[in-house]
One Martini backbone bead per residue (centre of mass of N, CA, C, O) as a GRO file, in nm:
protein
   95
    1MET     BB    1  -6.592   0.490  -5.581
    2LEU     BB    2  -6.742   0.381  -5.893
    3THR     BB    3  -6.664   0.157  -6.105
    4ILE     BB    4  -6.704   0.141  -6.431
    5ASP     BB    5  -6.749  -0.041  -6.781
    6CYS     BB    6  -6.729   0.004  -7.042
    7PRO     BB    7  -6.771  -0.136  -7.387
    8PHE     BB    8  -6.624   0.103  -7.531
    9CYS     BB    9  -6.405   0.261  -7.287
   10GLY     BB   10  -6.394   0.146  -7.025
   11PRO     BB   11  -6.311   0.286  -6.740
   12ARG     BB   12  -6.528   0.471  -6.550
   13PRO     BB   13  -6.673   0.679  -6.338
   14GLU     BB   14  -6.995   0.711  -6.220
   15THR     BB   15  -7.037   1.049  -6.339
   16GLU     BB   16  -7.041   0.940  -6.627
   17PHE     BB   17  -7.315   0.872  -6.594
   18GLY     BB   18  -7.684   0.714  -6.633
   19TYR     BB   19  -7.914   0.603  -6.514
   20GLY     BB   20  -8.176   0.396  -6.667
   21GLY     BB   21  -8.295   0.121  -6.510
   22GLN     BB   22  -8.437  -0.145  -6.589
   23ALA     BB   23  -8.383  -0.404  -6.799
   24HIS     BB   24  -8.576  -0.580  -7.034
   25VAL     BB   25  -8.840  -0.374  -7.067
   26ALA     BB   26  -9.128  -0.409  -7.280
   27TYR     BB   27  -9.299  -0.247  -7.487
   28PRO     BB   28  -9.603  -0.238  -7.553
   29GLU     BB   29  -9.755  -0.343  -7.874
   30ASP     BB   30 -10.017  -0.205  -7.722
   31PRO     BB   31 -10.084   0.077  -7.556
   32HIS     BB   32 -10.428   0.176  -7.627
   33ALA     BB   33 -10.505  -0.137  -7.469
   34LEU     BB   34 -10.461  -0.052  -7.240
   35THR     BB   35 -10.510   0.022  -6.892
   36ASP     BB   36 -10.406   0.247  -6.655
   37GLU     BB   37 -10.307   0.047  -6.474
   38GLU     BB   38 -10.143  -0.128  -6.680
   39TRP     BB   39  -9.933   0.166  -6.736
   40ALA     BB   40  -9.852   0.234  -6.489
   41ALA     BB   41  -9.734  -0.067  -6.460
   42TYR     BB   42  -9.502  -0.007  -6.717
   43LEU     BB   43  -9.409   0.295  -6.547
   44PHE     BB   44  -9.353   0.247  -6.228
   45TYR     BB   45  -9.298  -0.088  -6.202
   46ARG     BB   46  -9.051  -0.265  -6.044
   47ASP     BB   47  -8.803  -0.446  -5.987
   48ASN     BB   48  -8.676  -0.515  -5.622
   49PRO     BB   49  -8.377  -0.705  -5.558
   50GLN     BB   50  -8.179  -0.884  -5.399
   51GLY     BB   51  -7.876  -0.872  -5.575
   52ASP     BB   52  -7.931  -0.899  -5.902
   53PHE     BB   53  -7.915  -0.676  -6.144
   54ALA     BB   54  -8.061  -0.506  -6.431
   55GLU     BB   55  -7.920  -0.229  -6.603
   56ARG     BB   56  -7.957   0.101  -6.730
   57TRP     BB   57  -7.661   0.256  -6.926
   58VAL     BB   58  -7.504   0.593  -6.957
   59HIS     BB   59  -7.271   0.771  -7.158
   60SER     BB   60  -7.271   1.098  -7.087
   61ALA     BB   61  -6.926   1.175  -7.040
   62GLY     BB   62  -6.896   1.025  -7.322
   63CYS     BB   63  -6.999   0.837  -7.599
   64ARG     BB   64  -7.332   0.831  -7.555
   65LYS     BB   65  -7.383   0.520  -7.459
   66TRP     BB   66  -7.601   0.247  -7.412
   67PHE     BB   67  -7.621  -0.007  -7.163
   68ASN     BB   68  -7.569  -0.322  -6.953
   69ALA     BB   69  -7.615  -0.419  -6.622
   70VAL     BB   70  -7.489  -0.617  -6.369
   71ARG     BB   71  -7.580  -0.577  -6.032
   72ASP     BB   72  -7.541  -0.559  -5.690
   73THR     BB   73  -7.804  -0.440  -5.446
   74ARG     BB   74  -7.597  -0.456  -5.172
   75THR     BB   75  -7.262  -0.411  -5.302
   76TYR     BB   76  -7.249  -0.233  -5.610
   77GLU     BB   77  -7.140  -0.473  -5.731
   78ILE     BB   78  -7.018  -0.545  -6.108
   79ALA     BB   79  -7.022  -0.807  -6.281
   80ARG     BB   80  -7.156  -0.725  -6.581
   81VAL     BB   81  -7.087  -0.549  -6.937
   82TYR     BB   82  -7.341  -0.506  -7.176
   83THR     BB   83  -7.485  -0.458  -7.450
   84MET     BB   84  -7.799  -0.370  -7.642
   85THR     BB   85  -7.783  -0.670  -7.814
   86GLU     BB   86  -7.754  -0.850  -7.556
   87PRO     BB   87  -7.780  -1.083  -7.385
   88ARG     BB   88  -7.846  -1.206  -7.054
   89PRO     BB   89  -7.633  -1.281  -6.866
   90VAL     BB   90  -7.482  -1.526  -6.656
   91THR     BB   91  -7.390  -1.561  -6.334
   92SER     BB   92  -7.245  -1.695  -6.062
   93LYS     BB   93  -7.522  -1.574  -5.916
   94GLY     BB   94  -7.768  -1.616  -6.103
   95ALA     BB   95  -7.854  -1.378  -6.377
   0.00000   0.00000   0.00000
C-alpha cells in the first residue's frame, strides 16, 4: 500500500486520501469568453507524463485539507509533498 505524507498530519495510508487531478491548473480568467472547444480542453485535457507529475490530494479521512504532491507515474514514488500555497518544488528528477 502507498503511504502518503500529509504535510499537516504526517504519513498515512493512501486509503485516507482522495485524488484531485493535476496540480497548478489555472481557472480561466473569463470562462464565458471561451469557445466550447477551449472549455472542453480546460475541463478534460490534462498532461499525462511519464515520470514526475504534480498532483492534488485531499486528506479526506484526516484533516480534510488539500495539498500537492510530486509523484513519479512510473513507480508511484512520491518525491515531495507541499501545501497549496507553496510553488511546485524542484526535485532531483527535474520536476
